[in-house]
XYZ file of C-alpha atoms in Angstrom:
554
model
C 111.442 -27.500 -56.424
C 111.012 -30.092 -59.154
C 114.465 -30.251 -61.015
C 113.859 -29.112 -64.777
C 115.467 -32.245 -66.387
C 114.422 -31.032 -69.634
C 117.795 -28.895 -69.680
C 121.032 -30.367 -71.386
C 123.135 -32.297 -68.653
C 126.509 -30.767 -67.762
C 129.007 -31.113 -70.546
C 126.436 -31.892 -73.368
C 124.484 -29.929 -75.765
C 121.212 -32.019 -75.081
C 120.118 -34.466 -72.513
C 120.604 -38.213 -73.767
C 116.776 -38.988 -74.781
C 117.653 -42.338 -75.955
C 119.172 -43.539 -72.588
C 116.224 -41.863 -70.669
C 113.592 -43.421 -72.999
C 115.398 -46.972 -72.532
C 115.773 -46.496 -68.669
C 112.896 -45.237 -67.878
C 109.613 -47.613 -67.176
C 106.080 -47.168 -67.905
C 104.465 -45.304 -65.174
C 101.621 -47.861 -64.683
C 99.769 -50.228 -66.166
C 99.328 -49.879 -69.990
C 96.055 -48.172 -71.028
C 94.713 -48.238 -74.765
C 94.115 -44.652 -75.744
C 90.465 -45.788 -76.242
C 90.085 -46.762 -72.681
C 91.760 -43.553 -71.579
C 89.123 -41.611 -74.077
C 86.314 -43.428 -72.678
C 87.150 -42.859 -69.060
C 87.978 -39.037 -69.627
C 84.900 -38.346 -71.726
C 82.682 -39.341 -69.121
C 83.204 -35.849 -68.197
C 81.810 -34.867 -71.637
C 78.992 -37.327 -71.259
C 78.014 -35.491 -68.038
C 78.504 -31.947 -70.046
C 75.683 -33.157 -72.433
C 73.240 -34.827 -69.850
C 73.570 -31.571 -67.607
C 73.109 -29.106 -70.549
C 70.327 -31.396 -72.375
C 68.307 -32.616 -69.361
C 66.699 -29.102 -68.768
C 64.543 -29.470 -71.908
C 62.417 -31.947 -70.708
C 62.637 -30.938 -66.803
C 61.437 -27.130 -67.648
C 57.930 -28.316 -68.512
C 57.189 -29.998 -65.246
C 59.178 -27.336 -63.113
C 56.529 -24.824 -64.698
C 53.707 -26.705 -62.796
C 52.194 -25.269 -59.689
C 53.848 -26.112 -56.371
C 50.743 -28.264 -55.118
C 51.426 -30.669 -58.155
C 55.164 -30.899 -57.515
C 56.297 -28.338 -59.919
C 58.194 -25.124 -59.020
C 55.636 -22.681 -60.633
C 58.196 -21.158 -62.838
C 57.821 -17.653 -64.505
C 59.783 -16.723 -67.664
C 62.153 -14.897 -65.479
C 62.954 -17.953 -63.375
C 63.407 -20.202 -66.261
C 65.929 -17.879 -67.804
C 67.598 -17.810 -64.230
C 67.560 -21.628 -64.347
C 69.141 -22.065 -67.748
C 71.421 -19.008 -67.539
C 73.120 -19.687 -64.261
C 74.553 -23.113 -65.244
C 76.100 -21.270 -68.203
C 77.731 -18.479 -65.967
C 79.105 -21.180 -63.816
C 80.419 -22.944 -67.056
C 82.048 -19.584 -68.226
C 83.993 -19.199 -65.100
C 84.415 -23.021 -64.663
C 86.129 -22.639 -68.076
C 88.600 -20.285 -67.261
C 89.656 -21.555 -64.078
C 89.613 -24.779 -65.110
C 92.043 -24.171 -67.779
C 94.211 -22.422 -65.333
C 93.983 -25.333 -62.634
C 94.914 -28.008 -65.339
C 97.825 -25.944 -66.319
C 99.005 -25.802 -62.640
C 98.045 -29.185 -61.386
C 97.617 -31.377 -64.148
C 94.713 -32.396 -66.634
C 93.886 -35.767 -64.741
C 94.034 -33.981 -61.449
C 91.468 -31.476 -62.654
C 89.146 -34.068 -64.016
C 89.023 -35.815 -60.522
C 87.970 -32.455 -58.977
C 85.348 -31.889 -61.708
C 83.928 -35.378 -61.148
C 83.191 -34.444 -57.271
C 81.570 -31.317 -58.486
C 79.409 -33.018 -61.006
C 78.039 -35.087 -58.068
C 77.807 -32.481 -55.553
C 75.934 -30.524 -57.927
C 73.461 -33.144 -59.280
C 72.565 -34.162 -55.731
C 71.791 -30.502 -54.859
C 69.751 -29.608 -57.813
C 67.620 -32.933 -57.391
C 66.603 -31.774 -53.698
C 66.410 -28.147 -54.403
C 62.665 -27.092 -52.926
C 62.809 -23.732 -54.672
C 64.666 -21.771 -57.612
C 66.672 -20.108 -55.199
C 68.104 -22.927 -53.403
C 68.757 -24.780 -56.692
C 70.563 -21.897 -58.482
C 73.749 -21.997 -56.414
C 73.790 -25.827 -57.178
C 73.147 -24.967 -60.896
C 76.283 -22.937 -60.867
C 78.270 -25.450 -59.488
C 77.242 -27.993 -62.312
C 77.754 -25.178 -64.384
C 81.275 -24.860 -63.290
C 81.938 -28.591 -63.682
C 80.562 -28.297 -67.187
C 82.588 -25.603 -67.972
C 85.898 -27.194 -66.376
C 85.341 -30.393 -68.724
C 84.796 -28.311 -71.665
C 88.268 -26.813 -71.144
C 89.945 -29.848 -69.794
C 88.849 -33.011 -71.546
C 89.847 -32.256 -75.213
C 93.323 -30.773 -74.135
C 93.864 -33.810 -72.347
C 92.942 -36.054 -75.147
C 94.771 -34.107 -77.751
C 97.912 -34.167 -75.344
C 97.595 -37.942 -74.822
C 96.368 -39.233 -78.340
C 99.282 -40.174 -81.017
C 99.465 -37.914 -84.020
C 97.992 -40.294 -86.390
C 94.597 -40.672 -84.654
C 94.291 -37.213 -82.550
C 91.763 -35.747 -84.781
C 89.253 -38.939 -84.207
C 90.242 -39.206 -80.307
C 89.656 -35.770 -79.677
C 86.289 -35.855 -81.839
C 85.096 -38.626 -79.304
C 84.810 -35.744 -76.588
C 82.009 -34.187 -79.085
C 80.463 -37.757 -79.443
C 80.190 -38.167 -76.073
C 78.648 -34.750 -75.419
C 75.794 -35.291 -77.801
C 75.551 -38.940 -76.460
C 74.837 -37.293 -72.854
C 72.287 -35.102 -74.689
C 70.716 -37.878 -75.839
C 70.748 -39.823 -72.809
C 69.163 -36.778 -71.182
C 66.245 -36.584 -73.960
C 65.665 -40.377 -73.917
C 65.596 -40.712 -69.732
C 63.037 -37.583 -70.176
C 60.920 -39.262 -72.517
C 60.914 -42.447 -70.195
C 60.018 -40.637 -67.064
C 57.505 -38.211 -68.911
C 55.763 -41.951 -70.330
C 55.950 -43.428 -67.135
C 54.014 -40.650 -65.508
C 51.521 -40.261 -68.198
C 52.454 -36.660 -69.205
C 52.169 -33.507 -66.948
C 49.081 -34.144 -64.815
C 47.402 -31.838 -62.068
C 44.623 -32.284 -59.579
C 42.414 -29.141 -59.438
C 40.207 -29.024 -56.394
C 38.704 -25.220 -56.740
C 38.773 -23.005 -59.708
C 38.267 -19.496 -58.533
C 38.167 -17.752 -61.780
C 35.246 -16.184 -62.950
C 35.649 -17.724 -66.510
C 36.540 -21.028 -65.999
C 37.347 -21.773 -69.645
C 36.281 -25.713 -69.033
C 38.899 -26.363 -66.507
C 36.558 -28.264 -63.922
C 37.525 -29.977 -60.937
C 39.415 -33.365 -60.486
C 42.677 -34.569 -62.666
C 43.411 -32.432 -65.717
C 46.080 -32.503 -68.210
C 48.263 -29.692 -67.833
C 48.369 -29.183 -71.460
C 44.719 -28.251 -71.208
C 45.468 -25.527 -68.932
C 48.454 -24.296 -71.364
C 46.177 -24.474 -74.286
C 44.697 -21.342 -72.996
C 47.831 -19.309 -73.908
C 47.401 -16.744 -77.174
C 50.984 -18.540 -78.189
C 49.182 -21.808 -78.651
C 46.101 -20.297 -80.196
C 44.113 -19.794 -77.119
C 42.527 -16.484 -75.823
C 45.044 -15.390 -73.016
C 48.135 -13.263 -73.082
C 50.828 -14.266 -70.510
C 49.729 -11.908 -67.751
C 45.941 -13.380 -68.058
C 47.301 -16.938 -68.242
C 49.470 -16.283 -65.173
C 46.741 -14.869 -63.232
C 44.350 -17.678 -64.264
C 46.683 -20.284 -62.892
C 47.261 -18.381 -59.571
C 43.236 -18.570 -59.091
C 43.326 -22.567 -59.475
C 43.445 -24.435 -56.295
C 45.812 -27.535 -57.047
C 46.451 -30.371 -54.421
C 48.475 -33.012 -56.426
C 50.073 -33.879 -59.557
C 53.115 -35.418 -61.035
C 55.307 -32.251 -61.219
C 58.087 -33.730 -59.143
C 59.107 -35.795 -62.246
C 61.884 -33.425 -63.197
C 63.764 -34.524 -59.952
C 64.146 -37.834 -61.331
C 65.533 -36.497 -64.634
C 68.189 -34.503 -62.791
C 69.535 -37.526 -60.228
C 70.454 -39.799 -62.761
C 73.566 -38.101 -63.752
C 75.198 -39.008 -60.339
C 76.155 -42.210 -61.843
C 78.652 -41.451 -64.402
C 79.816 -38.819 -62.163
C 80.985 -41.471 -59.616
C 82.191 -43.613 -62.744
C 84.409 -40.686 -63.749
C 85.920 -40.062 -60.449
C 86.691 -43.905 -60.176
C 87.825 -44.320 -63.482
C 90.026 -41.312 -64.093
C 92.324 -42.170 -61.123
C 93.468 -45.210 -63.328
C 94.338 -43.333 -66.231
C 97.853 -41.691 -66.628
C 98.654 -37.915 -66.477
C 99.320 -35.935 -69.669
C 102.938 -36.246 -70.726
C 103.088 -32.942 -72.294
C 102.088 -31.259 -69.100
C 104.739 -33.313 -67.080
C 107.171 -31.835 -69.638
C 105.790 -28.329 -69.266
C 106.826 -28.913 -65.403
C 110.306 -30.003 -66.239
C 109.477 -33.807 -65.307
C 110.709 -35.463 -68.425
C 110.876 -38.868 -66.814
C 107.387 -38.776 -65.716
C 106.711 -37.654 -69.048
C 108.358 -40.984 -70.714
C 106.682 -43.171 -68.171
C 103.092 -41.687 -69.004
C 103.663 -41.690 -72.485
C 104.711 -45.563 -72.267
C 101.489 -46.453 -70.768
C 99.502 -45.106 -73.670
C 101.928 -45.598 -76.766
C 102.092 -48.667 -79.098
C 105.488 -48.361 -80.756
C 104.466 -50.354 -83.791
C 101.551 -48.141 -84.420
C 102.978 -44.789 -83.065
C 106.415 -44.905 -84.203
C 109.476 -44.231 -82.317
C 108.971 -42.933 -78.740
C 112.191 -41.168 -78.853
C 111.347 -39.088 -81.801
C 108.212 -38.137 -79.795
C 109.820 -37.087 -76.838
C 112.950 -35.341 -78.715
C 110.241 -33.121 -80.734
C 108.375 -32.409 -77.807
C 111.473 -31.368 -75.840
C 112.680 -29.230 -78.839
C 109.258 -27.297 -78.617
C 109.575 -27.066 -74.779
C 112.847 -25.485 -75.208
C 111.851 -22.863 -77.689
C 109.024 -21.920 -75.679
C 111.668 -21.335 -72.509
C 113.883 -19.116 -74.804
C 111.011 -17.392 -76.130
C 109.197 -16.389 -72.652
C 110.080 -15.613 -69.205
C 106.596 -16.123 -68.090
C 104.803 -19.184 -68.585
C 101.443 -20.555 -68.846
C 99.788 -16.952 -67.747
C 97.223 -14.968 -69.389
C 99.408 -12.066 -69.173
C 102.374 -13.507 -71.032
C 99.548 -14.476 -73.882
C 98.616 -10.835 -73.841
C 101.833 -9.380 -74.079
C 103.291 -11.923 -77.040
C 101.672 -10.380 -80.206
C 101.361 -13.554 -82.232
C 99.551 -15.592 -79.169
C 97.250 -12.654 -78.756
C 96.349 -12.990 -82.342
C 96.050 -16.616 -82.193
C 93.722 -16.486 -78.917
C 91.541 -14.124 -80.926
C 91.141 -16.518 -83.552
C 90.450 -19.261 -81.004
C 87.750 -16.953 -79.396
C 86.166 -16.634 -82.999
C 86.160 -20.205 -83.261
C 84.463 -20.739 -79.825
C 81.830 -18.322 -80.725
C 81.136 -19.799 -84.238
C 80.476 -23.245 -82.222
C 77.188 -21.309 -80.498
C 75.891 -18.842 -83.252
C 74.917 -21.718 -85.295
C 71.914 -21.636 -82.686
C 72.570 -25.243 -81.880
C 71.429 -24.776 -78.163
C 68.032 -23.230 -79.053
C 67.369 -26.591 -80.146
C 69.194 -28.551 -77.362
C 67.566 -26.293 -74.623
C 64.298 -25.110 -76.163
C 63.182 -27.676 -78.985
C 60.098 -28.674 -76.674
C 58.999 -25.170 -76.379
C 59.548 -24.335 -80.369
C 57.620 -27.635 -81.014
C 54.889 -26.488 -78.815
C 54.568 -23.277 -80.500
C 54.084 -25.418 -83.663
C 51.444 -27.283 -82.616
C 52.799 -30.500 -80.584
C 51.577 -31.167 -76.688
C 54.141 -31.082 -73.965
C 54.569 -35.189 -74.059
C 54.800 -35.155 -77.388
C 57.736 -32.389 -77.547
C 59.455 -34.104 -74.726
C 59.602 -37.320 -76.631
C 60.299 -35.808 -80.003
C 63.301 -34.418 -78.708
C 64.874 -37.785 -78.698
C 64.909 -37.604 -82.551
C 67.186 -34.553 -82.367
C 69.496 -36.319 -79.754
C 69.759 -39.504 -82.347
C 70.445 -37.222 -84.959
C 73.328 -35.560 -82.804
C 74.900 -38.559 -82.275
C 74.790 -39.999 -85.821
C 75.975 -36.416 -86.873
C 79.146 -36.718 -84.510
C 79.627 -40.275 -85.371
C 79.842 -39.187 -88.996
C 82.132 -36.336 -87.703
C 84.522 -39.013 -86.831
C 84.990 -40.313 -90.231
C 84.874 -36.491 -91.969
C 87.817 -35.432 -90.137
C 89.898 -38.258 -91.092
C 89.196 -37.588 -94.825
C 88.928 -34.038 -95.091
C 90.351 -31.053 -93.886
C 89.050 -29.021 -90.765
C 88.855 -25.685 -92.864
C 86.706 -27.634 -95.588
C 84.494 -29.137 -93.058
C 83.763 -26.075 -90.835
C 83.119 -23.716 -93.691
C 80.789 -26.301 -95.254
C 78.773 -26.505 -91.832
C 78.160 -23.020 -91.530
C 76.771 -22.559 -95.052
C 74.697 -25.656 -94.438
C 73.368 -24.620 -91.113
C 72.317 -21.459 -92.540
C 70.074 -23.093 -95.203
C 68.424 -25.409 -92.485
C 67.655 -22.494 -90.301
C 66.204 -20.701 -93.050
C 63.926 -23.667 -93.914
C 62.473 -23.532 -90.132
C 62.118 -20.006 -90.412
C 60.069 -20.456 -93.382
C 57.846 -23.306 -92.160
C 57.225 -20.755 -88.962
C 56.584 -17.636 -91.315
C 54.151 -19.184 -94.346
C 52.598 -22.339 -92.457
C 52.354 -21.590 -88.540
C 52.383 -17.848 -88.124
C 48.954 -17.330 -90.017
C 47.132 -19.765 -87.763
C 48.576 -18.418 -84.426
C 47.495 -14.833 -85.858
C 43.651 -16.266 -86.454
C 43.599 -17.792 -82.689
C 43.937 -21.428 -84.130
C 46.302 -24.452 -83.682
C 48.348 -25.081 -86.543
C 47.974 -28.533 -88.396
C 49.932 -31.254 -86.746
C 51.820 -31.918 -89.935
C 53.600 -28.423 -89.827
C 55.181 -29.485 -85.935
C 56.469 -32.584 -87.611
C 57.940 -30.644 -90.449
C 59.792 -28.398 -87.922
C 61.025 -31.511 -86.200
C 62.578 -32.693 -89.462
C 64.055 -29.615 -90.500
C 65.738 -29.579 -86.700
C 66.977 -33.080 -87.090
C 68.542 -32.134 -90.374
C 70.197 -28.908 -88.720
C 71.633 -31.373 -85.818
C 72.847 -33.786 -88.205
C 74.723 -30.906 -90.278
C 76.177 -28.964 -87.207
C 77.234 -32.191 -84.916
C 79.126 -33.894 -87.803
C 81.166 -30.823 -88.869
C 80.973 -27.666 -86.382
C 81.050 -29.613 -83.115
C 83.746 -31.917 -84.152
C 85.963 -29.403 -85.677
C 86.175 -26.586 -83.248
C 86.531 -28.785 -80.149
C 89.535 -30.638 -81.927
C 90.833 -27.249 -82.898
C 90.579 -25.901 -79.379
C 92.410 -28.694 -78.130
C 95.346 -28.746 -80.467
C 95.756 -25.089 -81.731
C 97.447 -23.488 -78.816
C 101.239 -23.763 -77.415
C 101.355 -26.501 -74.742
C 103.012 -23.987 -71.957
C 99.860 -21.664 -72.408
C 97.399 -24.217 -73.656
C 95.106 -24.461 -70.616
C 94.973 -20.634 -70.193
C 94.155 -19.925 -73.855
C 91.594 -23.002 -74.313
C 89.945 -21.951 -71.261
C 89.708 -18.443 -72.127
C 87.963 -19.203 -75.545
C 85.515 -21.451 -74.067
C 84.936 -18.969 -71.515
C 83.693 -16.725 -74.438
C 81.951 -19.734 -75.859
C 79.745 -19.973 -72.836
C 78.971 -16.343 -72.557
C 77.544 -16.383 -76.041
C 75.674 -19.571 -74.926
C 74.220 -17.666 -72.007
C 73.322 -14.626 -74.238
C 71.511 -16.773 -76.533
C 69.781 -18.891 -73.815
C 68.406 -15.602 -72.199
C 67.275 -13.842 -75.527
C 65.875 -16.668 -77.227
C 62.542 -17.364 -75.346
C 61.959 -13.394 -75.824
C 62.854 -13.573 -79.362
C 60.389 -16.290 -80.183
C 57.465 -14.568 -78.204
C 58.116 -11.140 -79.334
C 59.476 -11.726 -83.055
C 57.826 -14.992 -84.011
C 59.683 -18.170 -85.252
C 60.259 -17.072 -88.472
C 62.201 -13.745 -87.991
C 64.143 -15.302 -85.254
C 65.375 -18.237 -87.285
C 66.063 -15.896 -90.143
C 68.362 -13.576 -88.116
C 70.425 -16.854 -87.116
C 70.376 -18.217 -90.672
C 71.680 -14.743 -92.088
C 74.375 -14.569 -89.246
C 75.608 -17.743 -90.371
C 76.029 -16.889 -93.750
C 77.977 -13.598 -92.605
C 80.157 -15.883 -90.353
C 80.980 -18.319 -93.397
C 82.266 -15.619 -95.500
C 84.616 -14.383 -92.533
C 85.878 -17.936 -92.198
C 86.690 -18.379 -95.923
C 89.074 -15.275 -95.413
C 90.655 -15.913 -92.111
C 90.483 -19.737 -90.841
C 93.928 -21.555 -90.350
C 94.263 -25.401 -90.998
C 95.887 -27.793 -88.494
C 94.933 -31.343 -90.357
C 97.996 -33.633 -90.519
C 100.281 -32.134 -88.066
C 101.753 -32.809 -84.737
C 100.763 -30.536 -82.053
C 104.555 -29.099 -82.149
C 104.208 -28.641 -85.947
C 100.907 -26.761 -85.177
C 102.751 -24.566 -82.727
C 105.413 -23.514 -85.427
C 102.825 -22.771 -88.114
C 100.762 -21.035 -85.943
C 103.487 -18.822 -84.632
C 104.644 -18.275 -88.256
C 101.147 -17.342 -89.602
C 100.430 -14.878 -86.419
C 103.615 -13.240 -86.169
């Protein structure tokens, strides 16, 4: 059993912190906080790549087996997207508990292995049935990273730059998504867009689909949603009566395999980084906490190490006096102020998803096809959304240093509502009339939708993503931070899964106009609620935040 060195030495009121700080060497080579953040957020890069890559892979997976695709139907499309999110929900909860028990760095090391294993499995899966468990594993790693990396960064970074350091996590998520979108576009261009080779057409009405090599878009154009003559059932029957002997549908495998590279880099790099000093303190390992802090602190910039350790110990002693149980969900639920704080964290996590951001991350190519783009053009256009996401997240690093968390998030939800309602207006007034007439919308309408999407991504990534991930990493007490953060992010992934499952059906049955109107109005309501209930954490140390939250929710 590890001795609890946070307790006072015999005959004294408190441990001699000055002596312990002076007598404890750094636990390893000094690592700049940017180096620590750069390595740890490779997990966030993988989070972004694995969630973003599917938007470009799905169009190829939809192609017939003979062309190298998986001949997906809408149910299987939802399964491929949804099973990752279900895995992420469990990964968030269990990942938080695992990081509380075994350490933040240790947990990230395990997640790197899961990222690698899941990527290899999905790449070589011959069917949806085989792919699904590997997608679940990838999701578990994604959820675990979403619960662990922000906490590791928040606990490792000095107070003066903690907001910006944790915001790097969000920047790396969207960088991973941009990387996925870019590689999707490159691989798509290298293959010349989706192509099939038709050797027989057994349909009574061949609708111009003759023998030989054909663009897959020429087949998709027969769907009623694209101005063609066939409803979904008729279209799938038509495709089943085609004999396809070749094609480039296997392009999706190249898209998926690329994330093995950062997974290997994460496994190597995180082993060179220090463990969280605050996690060591929770475990009563004060000398190891000091040694870890010395690896990532610059006394000239970050202030006295002795003062920081003293503040951490005082908070830790308060936690021990307050609770007999440590780090358990039962303790959180039985402590009224912690339970209220957990509900606040869950609400913020849900707000991160109700913006509708992932309707664009996962389905933008499909939405742009509804608006009149070809498959290849829509895959390439998704890069623009990725670029705006990265610009927005970089802008968020600046915003979070100059404005208060509460101000930024409230501005976000109202700005997002305006962008969503603008997209709804384009669909309702400019696109829907053409679909109703069985004609393709003008090409410029798709680019107008893309412009509104890009503006939406700039707003949401510079504000919502930065603030929510930063606050989830800092608003919970250290002894239950992992389990509370994991629980909040569990609900984030559940809502993400609900949106992912329902959005295609909403687009098909309600149309883009009404679908995006619903999301726009929802964000107006959420903005009004945030005005009344959102707390503020700007400019406070983690220990000060804990005291503020206990006072606010007691």
